[in-house]
Coordinates of C-alpha atoms and ligand atoms in Angstrom, one line a residue:
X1 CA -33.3 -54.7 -23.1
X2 CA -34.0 -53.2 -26.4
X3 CA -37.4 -54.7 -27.2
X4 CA -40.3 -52.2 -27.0
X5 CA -42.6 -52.7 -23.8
X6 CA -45.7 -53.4 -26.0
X7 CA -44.3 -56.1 -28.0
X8 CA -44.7 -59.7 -26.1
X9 CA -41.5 -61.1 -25.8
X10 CA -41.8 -64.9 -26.6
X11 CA -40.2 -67.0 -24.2
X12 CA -37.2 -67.8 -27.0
X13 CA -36.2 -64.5 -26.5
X14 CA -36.7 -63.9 -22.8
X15 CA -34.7 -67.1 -22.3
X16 CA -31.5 -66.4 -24.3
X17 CA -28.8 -64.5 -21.6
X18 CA -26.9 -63.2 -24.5
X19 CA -27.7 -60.2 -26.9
X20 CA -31.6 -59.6 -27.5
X21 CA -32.9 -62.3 -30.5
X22 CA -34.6 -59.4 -32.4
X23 CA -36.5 -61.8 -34.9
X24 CA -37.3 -64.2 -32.3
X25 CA -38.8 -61.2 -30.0
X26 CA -40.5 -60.0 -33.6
X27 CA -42.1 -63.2 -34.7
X28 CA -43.2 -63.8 -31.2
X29 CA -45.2 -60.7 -31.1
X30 CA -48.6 -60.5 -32.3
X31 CA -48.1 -58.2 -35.2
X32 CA -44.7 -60.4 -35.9
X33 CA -47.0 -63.7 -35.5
X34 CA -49.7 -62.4 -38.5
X35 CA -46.5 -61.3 -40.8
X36 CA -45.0 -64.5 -40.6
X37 CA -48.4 -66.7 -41.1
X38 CA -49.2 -64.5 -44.3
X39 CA -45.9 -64.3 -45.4
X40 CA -44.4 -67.9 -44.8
X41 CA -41.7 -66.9 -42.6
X42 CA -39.7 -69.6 -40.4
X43 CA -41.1 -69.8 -37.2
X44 CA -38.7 -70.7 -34.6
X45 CA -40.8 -72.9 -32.6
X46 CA -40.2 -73.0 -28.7
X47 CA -37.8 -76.2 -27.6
X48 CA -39.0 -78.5 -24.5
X49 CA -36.1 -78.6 -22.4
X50 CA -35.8 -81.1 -18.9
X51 CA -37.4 -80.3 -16.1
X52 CA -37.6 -82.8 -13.3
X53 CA -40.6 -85.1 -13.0
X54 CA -41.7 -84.4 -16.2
X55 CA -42.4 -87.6 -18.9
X56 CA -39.2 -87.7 -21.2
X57 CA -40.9 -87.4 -23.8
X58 CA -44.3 -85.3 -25.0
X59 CA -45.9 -88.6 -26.3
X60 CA -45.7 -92.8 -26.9
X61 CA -42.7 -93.5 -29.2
X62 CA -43.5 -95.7 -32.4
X63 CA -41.3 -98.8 -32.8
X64 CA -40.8 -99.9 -36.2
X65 CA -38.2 -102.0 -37.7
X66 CA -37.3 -106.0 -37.4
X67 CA -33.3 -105.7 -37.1
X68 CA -31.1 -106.9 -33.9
X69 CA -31.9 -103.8 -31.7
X70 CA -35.8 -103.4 -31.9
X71 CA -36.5 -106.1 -29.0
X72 CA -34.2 -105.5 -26.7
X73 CA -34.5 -101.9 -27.2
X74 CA -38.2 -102.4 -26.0
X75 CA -37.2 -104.4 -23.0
X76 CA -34.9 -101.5 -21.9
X77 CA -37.5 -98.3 -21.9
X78 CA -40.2 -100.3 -19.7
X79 CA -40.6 -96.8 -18.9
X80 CA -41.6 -95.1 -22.1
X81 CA -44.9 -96.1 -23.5
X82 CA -44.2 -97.6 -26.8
X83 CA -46.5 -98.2 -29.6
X84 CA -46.2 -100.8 -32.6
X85 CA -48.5 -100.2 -35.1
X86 CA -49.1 -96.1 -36.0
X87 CA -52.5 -94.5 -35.4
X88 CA -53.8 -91.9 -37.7
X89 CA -55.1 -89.8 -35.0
X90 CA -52.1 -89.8 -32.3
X91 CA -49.2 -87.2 -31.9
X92 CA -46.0 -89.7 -30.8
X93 CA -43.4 -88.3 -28.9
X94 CA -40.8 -90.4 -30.8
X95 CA -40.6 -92.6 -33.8
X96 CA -37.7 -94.6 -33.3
X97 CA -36.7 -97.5 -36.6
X98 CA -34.5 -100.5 -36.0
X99 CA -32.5 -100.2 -39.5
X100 CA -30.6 -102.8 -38.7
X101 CA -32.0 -105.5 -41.0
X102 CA -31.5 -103.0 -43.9
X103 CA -28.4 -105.2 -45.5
X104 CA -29.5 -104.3 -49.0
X105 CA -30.0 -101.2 -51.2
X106 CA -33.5 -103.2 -52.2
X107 CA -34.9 -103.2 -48.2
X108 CA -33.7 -99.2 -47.9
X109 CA -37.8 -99.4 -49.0
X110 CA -38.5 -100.4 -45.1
X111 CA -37.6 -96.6 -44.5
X112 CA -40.3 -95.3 -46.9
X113 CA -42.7 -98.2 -45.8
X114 CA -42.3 -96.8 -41.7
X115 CA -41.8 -93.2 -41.8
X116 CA -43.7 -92.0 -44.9
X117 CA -47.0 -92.6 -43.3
X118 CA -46.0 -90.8 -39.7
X119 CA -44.0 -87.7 -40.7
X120 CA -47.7 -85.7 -39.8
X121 CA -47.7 -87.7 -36.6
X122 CA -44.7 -86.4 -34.4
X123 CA -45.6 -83.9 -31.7
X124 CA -43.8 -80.5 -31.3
X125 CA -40.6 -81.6 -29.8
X126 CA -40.8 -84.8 -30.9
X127 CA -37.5 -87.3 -31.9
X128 CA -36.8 -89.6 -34.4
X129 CA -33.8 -92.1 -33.9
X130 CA -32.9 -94.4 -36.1
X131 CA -30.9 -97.7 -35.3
X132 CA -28.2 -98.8 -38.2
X133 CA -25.1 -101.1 -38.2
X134 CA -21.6 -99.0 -38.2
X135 CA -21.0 -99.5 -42.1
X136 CA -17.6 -99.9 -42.2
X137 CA -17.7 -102.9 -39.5
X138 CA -20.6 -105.0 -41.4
X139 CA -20.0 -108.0 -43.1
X140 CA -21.2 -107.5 -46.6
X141 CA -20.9 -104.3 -49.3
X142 CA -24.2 -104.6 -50.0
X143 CA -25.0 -104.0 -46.1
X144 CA -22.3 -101.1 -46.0
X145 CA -23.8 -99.3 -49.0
X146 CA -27.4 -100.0 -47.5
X147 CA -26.1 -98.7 -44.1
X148 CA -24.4 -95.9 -45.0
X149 CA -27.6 -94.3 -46.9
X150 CA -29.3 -94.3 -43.5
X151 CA -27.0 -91.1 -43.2
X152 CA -29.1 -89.1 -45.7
X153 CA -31.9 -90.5 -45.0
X154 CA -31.5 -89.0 -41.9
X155 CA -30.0 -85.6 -42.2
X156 CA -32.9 -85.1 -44.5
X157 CA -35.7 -86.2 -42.1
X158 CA -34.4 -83.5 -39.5
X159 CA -34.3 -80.6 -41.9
X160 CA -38.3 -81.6 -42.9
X161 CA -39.3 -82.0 -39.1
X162 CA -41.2 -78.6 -37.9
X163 CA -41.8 -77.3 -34.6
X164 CA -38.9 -78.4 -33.0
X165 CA -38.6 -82.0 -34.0
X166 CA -35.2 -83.3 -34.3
X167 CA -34.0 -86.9 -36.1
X168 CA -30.7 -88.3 -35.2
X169 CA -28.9 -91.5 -36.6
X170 CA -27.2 -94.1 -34.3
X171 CA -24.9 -96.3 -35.9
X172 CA -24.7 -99.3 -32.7
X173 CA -21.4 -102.2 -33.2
X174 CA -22.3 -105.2 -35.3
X175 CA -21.0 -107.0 -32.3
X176 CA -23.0 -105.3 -29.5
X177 CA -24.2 -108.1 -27.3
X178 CA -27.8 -109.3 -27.7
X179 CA -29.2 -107.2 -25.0
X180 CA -27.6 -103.9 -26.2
X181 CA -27.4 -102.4 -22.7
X182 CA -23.9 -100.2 -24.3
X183 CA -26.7 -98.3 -26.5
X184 CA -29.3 -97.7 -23.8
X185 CA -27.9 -94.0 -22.4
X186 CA -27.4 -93.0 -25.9
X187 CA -31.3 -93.6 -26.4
X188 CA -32.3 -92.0 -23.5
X189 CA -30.4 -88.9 -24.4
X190 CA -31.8 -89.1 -28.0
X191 CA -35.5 -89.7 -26.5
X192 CA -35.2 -87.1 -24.0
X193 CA -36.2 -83.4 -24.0
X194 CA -31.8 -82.8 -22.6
X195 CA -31.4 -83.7 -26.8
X196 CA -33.3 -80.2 -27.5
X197 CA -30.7 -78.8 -29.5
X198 CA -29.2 -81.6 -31.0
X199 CA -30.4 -82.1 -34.4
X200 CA -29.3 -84.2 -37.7
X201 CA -26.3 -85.7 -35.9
X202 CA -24.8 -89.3 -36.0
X203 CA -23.7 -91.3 -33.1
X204 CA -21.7 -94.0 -33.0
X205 CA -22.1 -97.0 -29.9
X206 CA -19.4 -99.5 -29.5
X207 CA -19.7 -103.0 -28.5
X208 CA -19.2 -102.6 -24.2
X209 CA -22.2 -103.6 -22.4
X210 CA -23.6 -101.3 -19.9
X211 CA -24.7 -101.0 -16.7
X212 CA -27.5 -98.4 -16.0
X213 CA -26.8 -95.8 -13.0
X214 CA -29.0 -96.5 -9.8
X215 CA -31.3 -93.2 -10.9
X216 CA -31.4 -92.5 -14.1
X217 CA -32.1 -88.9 -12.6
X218 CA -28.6 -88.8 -10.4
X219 CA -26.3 -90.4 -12.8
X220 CA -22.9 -88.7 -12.1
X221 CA -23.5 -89.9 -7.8
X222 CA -20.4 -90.8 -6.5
X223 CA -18.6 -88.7 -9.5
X224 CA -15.7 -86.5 -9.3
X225 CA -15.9 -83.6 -12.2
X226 CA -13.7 -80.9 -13.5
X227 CA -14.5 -78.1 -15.5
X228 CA -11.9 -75.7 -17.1
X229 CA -13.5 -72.2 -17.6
X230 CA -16.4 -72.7 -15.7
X231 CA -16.5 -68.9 -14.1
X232 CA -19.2 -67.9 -17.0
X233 CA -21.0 -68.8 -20.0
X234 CA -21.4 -73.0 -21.0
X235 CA -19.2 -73.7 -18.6
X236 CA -21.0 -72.2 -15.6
X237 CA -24.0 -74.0 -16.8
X238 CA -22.0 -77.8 -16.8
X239 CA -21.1 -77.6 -13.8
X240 CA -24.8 -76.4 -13.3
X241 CA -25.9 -79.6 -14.9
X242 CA -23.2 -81.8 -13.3
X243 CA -24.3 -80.7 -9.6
X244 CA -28.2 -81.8 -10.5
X245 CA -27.0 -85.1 -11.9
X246 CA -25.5 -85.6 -8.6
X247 CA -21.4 -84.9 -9.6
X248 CA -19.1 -83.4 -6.9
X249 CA -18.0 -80.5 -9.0
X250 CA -14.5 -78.5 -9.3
X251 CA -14.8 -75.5 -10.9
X252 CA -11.6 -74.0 -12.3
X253 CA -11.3 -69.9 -14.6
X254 CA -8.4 -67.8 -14.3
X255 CA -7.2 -65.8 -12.1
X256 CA -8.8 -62.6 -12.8
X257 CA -12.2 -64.5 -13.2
X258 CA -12.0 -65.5 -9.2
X259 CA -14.8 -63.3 -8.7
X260 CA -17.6 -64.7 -11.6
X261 CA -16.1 -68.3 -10.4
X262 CA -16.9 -67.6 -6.6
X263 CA -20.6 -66.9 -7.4
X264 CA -20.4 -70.1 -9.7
X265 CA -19.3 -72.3 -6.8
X266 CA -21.4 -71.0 -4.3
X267 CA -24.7 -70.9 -6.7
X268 CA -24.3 -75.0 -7.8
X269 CA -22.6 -75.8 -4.6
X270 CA -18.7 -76.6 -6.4
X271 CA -15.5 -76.2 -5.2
X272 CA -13.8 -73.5 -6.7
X273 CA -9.8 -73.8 -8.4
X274 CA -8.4 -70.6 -9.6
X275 CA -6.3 -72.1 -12.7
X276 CA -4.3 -70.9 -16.0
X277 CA -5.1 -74.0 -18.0
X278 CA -2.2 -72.6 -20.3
X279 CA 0.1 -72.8 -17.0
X280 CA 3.0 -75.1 -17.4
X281 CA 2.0 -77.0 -14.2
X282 CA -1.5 -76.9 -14.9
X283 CA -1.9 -80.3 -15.3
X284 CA 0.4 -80.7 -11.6
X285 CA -1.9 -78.4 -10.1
X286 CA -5.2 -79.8 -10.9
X287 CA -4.1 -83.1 -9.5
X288 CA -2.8 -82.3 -6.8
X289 CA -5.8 -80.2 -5.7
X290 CA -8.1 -83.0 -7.0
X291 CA -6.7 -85.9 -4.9
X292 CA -6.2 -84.3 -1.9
X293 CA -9.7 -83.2 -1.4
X294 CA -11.5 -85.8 -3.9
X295 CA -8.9 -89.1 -3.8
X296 CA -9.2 -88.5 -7.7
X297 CA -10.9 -87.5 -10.8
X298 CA -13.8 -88.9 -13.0
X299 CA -14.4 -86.6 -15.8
X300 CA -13.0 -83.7 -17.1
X301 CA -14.1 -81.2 -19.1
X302 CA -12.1 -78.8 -20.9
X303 CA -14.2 -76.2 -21.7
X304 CA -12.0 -73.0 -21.2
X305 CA -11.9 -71.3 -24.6
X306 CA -11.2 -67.6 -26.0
X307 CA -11.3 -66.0 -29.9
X308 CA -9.2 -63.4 -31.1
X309 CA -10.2 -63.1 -34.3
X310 CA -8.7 -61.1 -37.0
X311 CA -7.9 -61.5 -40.9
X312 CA -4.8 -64.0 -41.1
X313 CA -3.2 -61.0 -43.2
X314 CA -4.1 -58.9 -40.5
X315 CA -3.1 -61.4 -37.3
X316 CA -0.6 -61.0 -35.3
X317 CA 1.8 -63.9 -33.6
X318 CA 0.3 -63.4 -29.7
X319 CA -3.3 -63.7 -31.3
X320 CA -2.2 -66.7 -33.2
X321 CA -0.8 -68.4 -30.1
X322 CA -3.3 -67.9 -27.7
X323 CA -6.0 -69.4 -29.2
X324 CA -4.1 -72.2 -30.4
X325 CA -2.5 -72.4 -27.1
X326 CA -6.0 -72.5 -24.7
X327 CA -7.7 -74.1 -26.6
X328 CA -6.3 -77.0 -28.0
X329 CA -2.5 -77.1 -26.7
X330 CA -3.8 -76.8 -22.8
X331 CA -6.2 -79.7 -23.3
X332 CA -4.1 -82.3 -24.5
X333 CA -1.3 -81.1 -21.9
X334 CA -4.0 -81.4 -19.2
X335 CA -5.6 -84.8 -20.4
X336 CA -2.1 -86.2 -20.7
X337 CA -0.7 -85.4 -17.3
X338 CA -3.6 -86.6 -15.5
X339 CA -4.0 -89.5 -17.0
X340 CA -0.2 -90.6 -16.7
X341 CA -0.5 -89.7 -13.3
X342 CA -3.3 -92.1 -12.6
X343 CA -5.6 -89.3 -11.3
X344 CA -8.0 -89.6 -14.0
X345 CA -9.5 -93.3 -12.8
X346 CA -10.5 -96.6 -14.6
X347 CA -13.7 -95.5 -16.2
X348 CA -12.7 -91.9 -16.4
X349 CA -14.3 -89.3 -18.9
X350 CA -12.9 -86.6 -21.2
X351 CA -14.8 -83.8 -22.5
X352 CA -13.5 -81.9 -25.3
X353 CA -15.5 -78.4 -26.3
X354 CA -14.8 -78.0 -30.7
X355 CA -17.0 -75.9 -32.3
X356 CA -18.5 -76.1 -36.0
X357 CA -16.2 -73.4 -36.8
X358 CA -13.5 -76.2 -36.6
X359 CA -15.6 -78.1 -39.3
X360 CA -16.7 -75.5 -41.5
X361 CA -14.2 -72.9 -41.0
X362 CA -14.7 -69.4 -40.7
X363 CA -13.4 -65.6 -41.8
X364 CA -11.7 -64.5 -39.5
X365 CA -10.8 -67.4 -37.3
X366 CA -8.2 -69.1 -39.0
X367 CA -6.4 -69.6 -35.3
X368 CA -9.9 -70.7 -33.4
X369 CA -10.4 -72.5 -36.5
X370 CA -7.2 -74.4 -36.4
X371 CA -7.3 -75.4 -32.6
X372 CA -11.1 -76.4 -32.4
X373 CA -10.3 -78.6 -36.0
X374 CA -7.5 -79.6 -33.6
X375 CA -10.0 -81.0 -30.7
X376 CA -11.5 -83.4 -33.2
X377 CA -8.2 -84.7 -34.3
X378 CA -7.0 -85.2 -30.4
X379 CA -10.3 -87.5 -30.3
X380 CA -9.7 -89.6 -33.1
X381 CA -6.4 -90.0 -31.8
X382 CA -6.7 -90.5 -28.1
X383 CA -9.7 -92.6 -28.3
X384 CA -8.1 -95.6 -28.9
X385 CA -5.6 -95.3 -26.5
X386 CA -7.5 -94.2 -23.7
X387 CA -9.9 -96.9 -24.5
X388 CA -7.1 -99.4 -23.2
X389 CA -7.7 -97.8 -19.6
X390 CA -11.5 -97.8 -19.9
X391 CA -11.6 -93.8 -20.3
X392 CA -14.2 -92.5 -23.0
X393 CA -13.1 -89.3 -25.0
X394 CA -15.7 -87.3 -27.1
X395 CA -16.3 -83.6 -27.9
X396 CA -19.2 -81.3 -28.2
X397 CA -19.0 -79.1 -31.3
X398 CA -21.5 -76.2 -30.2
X399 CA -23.3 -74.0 -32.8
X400 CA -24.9 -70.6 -32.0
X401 CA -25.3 -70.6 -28.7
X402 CA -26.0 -67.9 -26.6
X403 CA -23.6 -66.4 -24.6
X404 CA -21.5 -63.4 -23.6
X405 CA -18.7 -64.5 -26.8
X406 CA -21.9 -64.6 -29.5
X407 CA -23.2 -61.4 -28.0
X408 CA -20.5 -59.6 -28.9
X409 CA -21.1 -60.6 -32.8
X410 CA -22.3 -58.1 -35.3
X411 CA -25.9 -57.6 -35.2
X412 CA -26.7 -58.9 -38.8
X413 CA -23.7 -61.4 -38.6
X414 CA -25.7 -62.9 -34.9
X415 CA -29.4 -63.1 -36.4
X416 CA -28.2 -64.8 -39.5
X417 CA -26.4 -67.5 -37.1
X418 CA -29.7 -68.1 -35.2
X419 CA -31.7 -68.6 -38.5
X420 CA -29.2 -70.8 -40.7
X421 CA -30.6 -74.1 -39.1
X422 CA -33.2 -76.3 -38.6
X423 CA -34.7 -75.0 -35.9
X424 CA -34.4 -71.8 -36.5
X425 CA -33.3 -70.7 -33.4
X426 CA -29.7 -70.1 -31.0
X427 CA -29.4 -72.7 -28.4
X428 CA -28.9 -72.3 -24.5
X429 CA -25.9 -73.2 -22.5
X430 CA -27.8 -75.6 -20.9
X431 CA -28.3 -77.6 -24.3
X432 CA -24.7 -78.2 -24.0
X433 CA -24.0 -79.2 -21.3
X434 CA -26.8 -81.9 -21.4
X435 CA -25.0 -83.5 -24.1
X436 CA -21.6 -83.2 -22.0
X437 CA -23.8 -85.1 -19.2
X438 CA -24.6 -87.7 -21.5
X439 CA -20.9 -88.5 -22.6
X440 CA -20.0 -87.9 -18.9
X441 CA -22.2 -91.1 -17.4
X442 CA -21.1 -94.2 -16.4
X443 CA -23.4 -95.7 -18.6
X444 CA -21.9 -94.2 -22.1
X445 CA -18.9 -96.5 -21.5
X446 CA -19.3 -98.2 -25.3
X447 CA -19.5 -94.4 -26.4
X448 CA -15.8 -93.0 -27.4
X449 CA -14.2 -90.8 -30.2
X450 CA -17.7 -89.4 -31.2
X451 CA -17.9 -85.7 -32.2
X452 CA -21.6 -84.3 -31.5
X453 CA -23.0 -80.8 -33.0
X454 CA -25.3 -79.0 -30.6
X455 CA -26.5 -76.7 -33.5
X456 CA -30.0 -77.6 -34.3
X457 CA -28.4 -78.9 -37.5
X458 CA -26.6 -75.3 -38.3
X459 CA -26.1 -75.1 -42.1
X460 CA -22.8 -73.8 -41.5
X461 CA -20.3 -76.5 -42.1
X462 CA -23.3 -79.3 -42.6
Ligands
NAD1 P1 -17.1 -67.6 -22.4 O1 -16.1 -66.6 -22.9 O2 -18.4 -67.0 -21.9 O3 -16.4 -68.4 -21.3 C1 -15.1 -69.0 -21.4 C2 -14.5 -69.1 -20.0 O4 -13.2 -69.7 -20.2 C3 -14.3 -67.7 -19.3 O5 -14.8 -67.8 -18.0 C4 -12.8 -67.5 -19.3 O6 -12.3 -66.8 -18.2 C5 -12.3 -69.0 -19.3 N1 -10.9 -69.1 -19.8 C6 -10.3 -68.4 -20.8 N2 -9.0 -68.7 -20.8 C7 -8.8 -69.5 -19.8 C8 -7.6 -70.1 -19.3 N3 -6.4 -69.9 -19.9 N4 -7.6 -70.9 -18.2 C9 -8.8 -71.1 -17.6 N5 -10.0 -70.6 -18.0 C10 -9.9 -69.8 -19.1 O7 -17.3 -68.6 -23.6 P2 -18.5 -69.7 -23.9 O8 -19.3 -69.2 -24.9 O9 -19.1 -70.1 -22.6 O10 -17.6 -70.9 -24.5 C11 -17.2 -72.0 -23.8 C12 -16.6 -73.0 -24.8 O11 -17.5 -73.3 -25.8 C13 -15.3 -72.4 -25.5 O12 -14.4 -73.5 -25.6 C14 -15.8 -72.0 -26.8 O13 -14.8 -72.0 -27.8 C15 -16.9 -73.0 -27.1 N6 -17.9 -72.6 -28.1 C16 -18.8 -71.6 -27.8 C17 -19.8 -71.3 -28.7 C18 -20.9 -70.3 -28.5 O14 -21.7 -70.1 -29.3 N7 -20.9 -69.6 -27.3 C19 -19.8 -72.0 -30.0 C20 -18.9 -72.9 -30.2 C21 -17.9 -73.3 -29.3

């Protein structure tokens, strides 16, 4: 490591298992500390992540609102502690508003009226959800204009929270059933500390009821998982995830990753596949190996992913197709055969892994750009579809996070990355795949064709 032995290394740094965060090392130390104070500098503020047995949230959440969702809402988390009137001198874990009443541009006042009063009163890590009505779906043009603000609203909120407070927006089906069980996982995710690095995004629930899992600690029991490119890196740390949350895990990487995937399997207790996702037969393969020792598949991820990135003028045609070809071609190849097979089941989950340089673009990348732009388009598309079988598709679309592919960034090129978002800050692997877990449950069967960022609301491409 390249920090000096007399600087204390804060634990953002000592966390991250890519290249050493030199400014979060810095502004961790004490001398780094008194800078920032005097100066004003951002001070990335140290995430609460899940641990087991811990309370979901570091505070009582603050219920405001009097649309469709508040009550039931209430009657689902009898295990949060929920507050309905604010006290000046408590720190809430959550402040979660039922927007759904707002059906006019005059009652967008309700927002100010709740949240202007609390903004001092959310603890470090604390969440703010807000409930709205999808706005194309609502009945009146006064209630889609009214609805649609709740966007800004909310984007805004998150990049005024400090010390790692995040605000997300969920947009819930104007014909979600009365007890709005389809929205429950969602909320738990939101109101969770697995939501650490999710920040200024917008969800969209359908109208499914739910079911919730026998432990909300074990939700994938009984499920079969597949991760492509799980020898390293966010995939390692899925499957990682997947195991605790109580999935029986395959693990597939190339060929010449048998070794790294080995260690995978053994360390989280998967069953190893070594497997080209780019192979003709991939699809073929997979299935096979699946039924024959599972009787099947639940979810799958596809998570293998490379960059070779060079100037377009300067790219060459093998560059161009590889990327193209693992990381969006394989995919929908893979997702295909399976599920025309029938070895993806009834209730089945797909995984997609974009990136917000498919929304924002980036020099350099014009072929990772293309394919990960690509993964969103193959959930718009095979959402609806899939839906007809009872499979959910969604994608992640990662920030910085730290691994071995942002290590090898330029120096200047990687700090600027962590910085240029809300929380100032890379993400871990495990931030990822928490929000994999979450479209991966039985219980997010009303969510499908969502694209979430897990980029503590990056600036890049926002
Ligand atoms: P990584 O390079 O550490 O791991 C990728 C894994 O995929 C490797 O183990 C590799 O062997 C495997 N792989 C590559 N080609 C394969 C193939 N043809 N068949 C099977 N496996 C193959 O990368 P990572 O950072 O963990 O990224 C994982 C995913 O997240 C990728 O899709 C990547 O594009 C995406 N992503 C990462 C970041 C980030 O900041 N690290 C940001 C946005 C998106």
């Amino acid at each position: 490591d390249t920090v000096p032995a007399n600087v204390k290394v804060g634990t953002v740094a000592a966390k991250s298992k890519g290249a050493p965060n030199l400014y979060g090392s810095f502004i961790h130390s004490a001398p780094g500390a008194f800078l920032a104070s005097k100066l004003g500098l951002p001070q990335p503020a140290e995430l609460r992540r899940y641990k087991a047995g811990e309370p979901a949230l570091p505070g009582p959440v603050l219920l405001g609102g009097k649309g469709r969702l508040a009550e039931p809402i209430r009657a689902l988390l009898t295990d949060y502690t929920i507050a309905d009137s604010l006290e000046s001198g408590t720190k809430y874990g959550a402040l979660v508003f039922d927007a759904t009443g707002i059906d006019s541009i005059e009652k967008l006042e309700q927002l100010f009226e709740f949240f202007q009063p609390a903004m001092r009163n959310i603890a470090p890590s604390g969440r703010v959800v807000v409930l709205g009505s999808t706005p194309e779906l609502v009945g009146s043009v006064d209630e889609q204009i009214a609805q649609r603000a709740l966007e800004g609203f909310t984007r805004s909120v998150a990049k005024e929270l400090l010390r790692g407070a995040t605000a997300q927006l969920v947009y819930v089906h104007p014909e979600a059933g009365s007890s709005a069980t389809g929205v429950e996982s969602t909320l738990r995710f939101l109101l969770s500390a697995k939501s650490a690095f999710v920040d200024g995004q917008v969800i969209r629930v359908g109208k499914a009821e739910s079911v919730a899992p026998a432990s909300w600690d074990k939700p994938l029991a009984g499920k079969v998982a597949v991760v492509t490119g799980a020898a390293r890196g966010i995939g390692a740390t899925i499957a990682e995830v997947f195991a605790r949350d109580g999935a029986t895990v395959i693990v597939a990487d190339i060929p010449a990753a048998g070794e790294a995937l080995s260690e995978t399997a053994n360390k989280v207790g998967a069953t190893a596949l070594a497997l080209d996702v780019t192979a003709p037969d991939a699809a073929e393969r997979l299935a096979e190996f699946a039924t024959e020792r599972f009787g099947g598949i639940d979810i799958v991820v596809h998570n293998a992913g490379i960059t070779r990135d060079k100037l377009l003028a300067n790219m060459d045609e093998g560059r161009w197709n590889s990327v193209i070809n693992v990381n969006l071609a394989a995919p929908h190849r893979i997702t295909s055969g399976l599920v025309a097979k029938g070895v993806l089941k009834e209730g089945g989950r797909v995984i997609d892994v974009s990136s917000i340089a498919g929304i924002a673009g980036n020099r350099g990348q014009t072929n990772y750009g293309a394919s990960k732009a690509g993964v969103i388009g193959m959930v718009d598309a095979e959402a609806p579809l899939l839906s007809e079988k009872g499979i959910t598709i969604n994608a992640v679309a990662p920030g910085f996070i730290e691994t071995a592919m942002t290590a090898a960034i330029p120096v200047g090129t990687r700090e600027a990355g962590r910085l240029m978002s809300s929380l100032l800050q890379g993400g871990q692997t495990v931030d990822v795949a928490e929000t994999i877990a979450y479209f991966a449950s039985p219980a997010s069967n009303a969510v499908s064709g969502n694209v979430v960022r897990v980029c503590g609301q990056s600036l890049i491409g926002a």
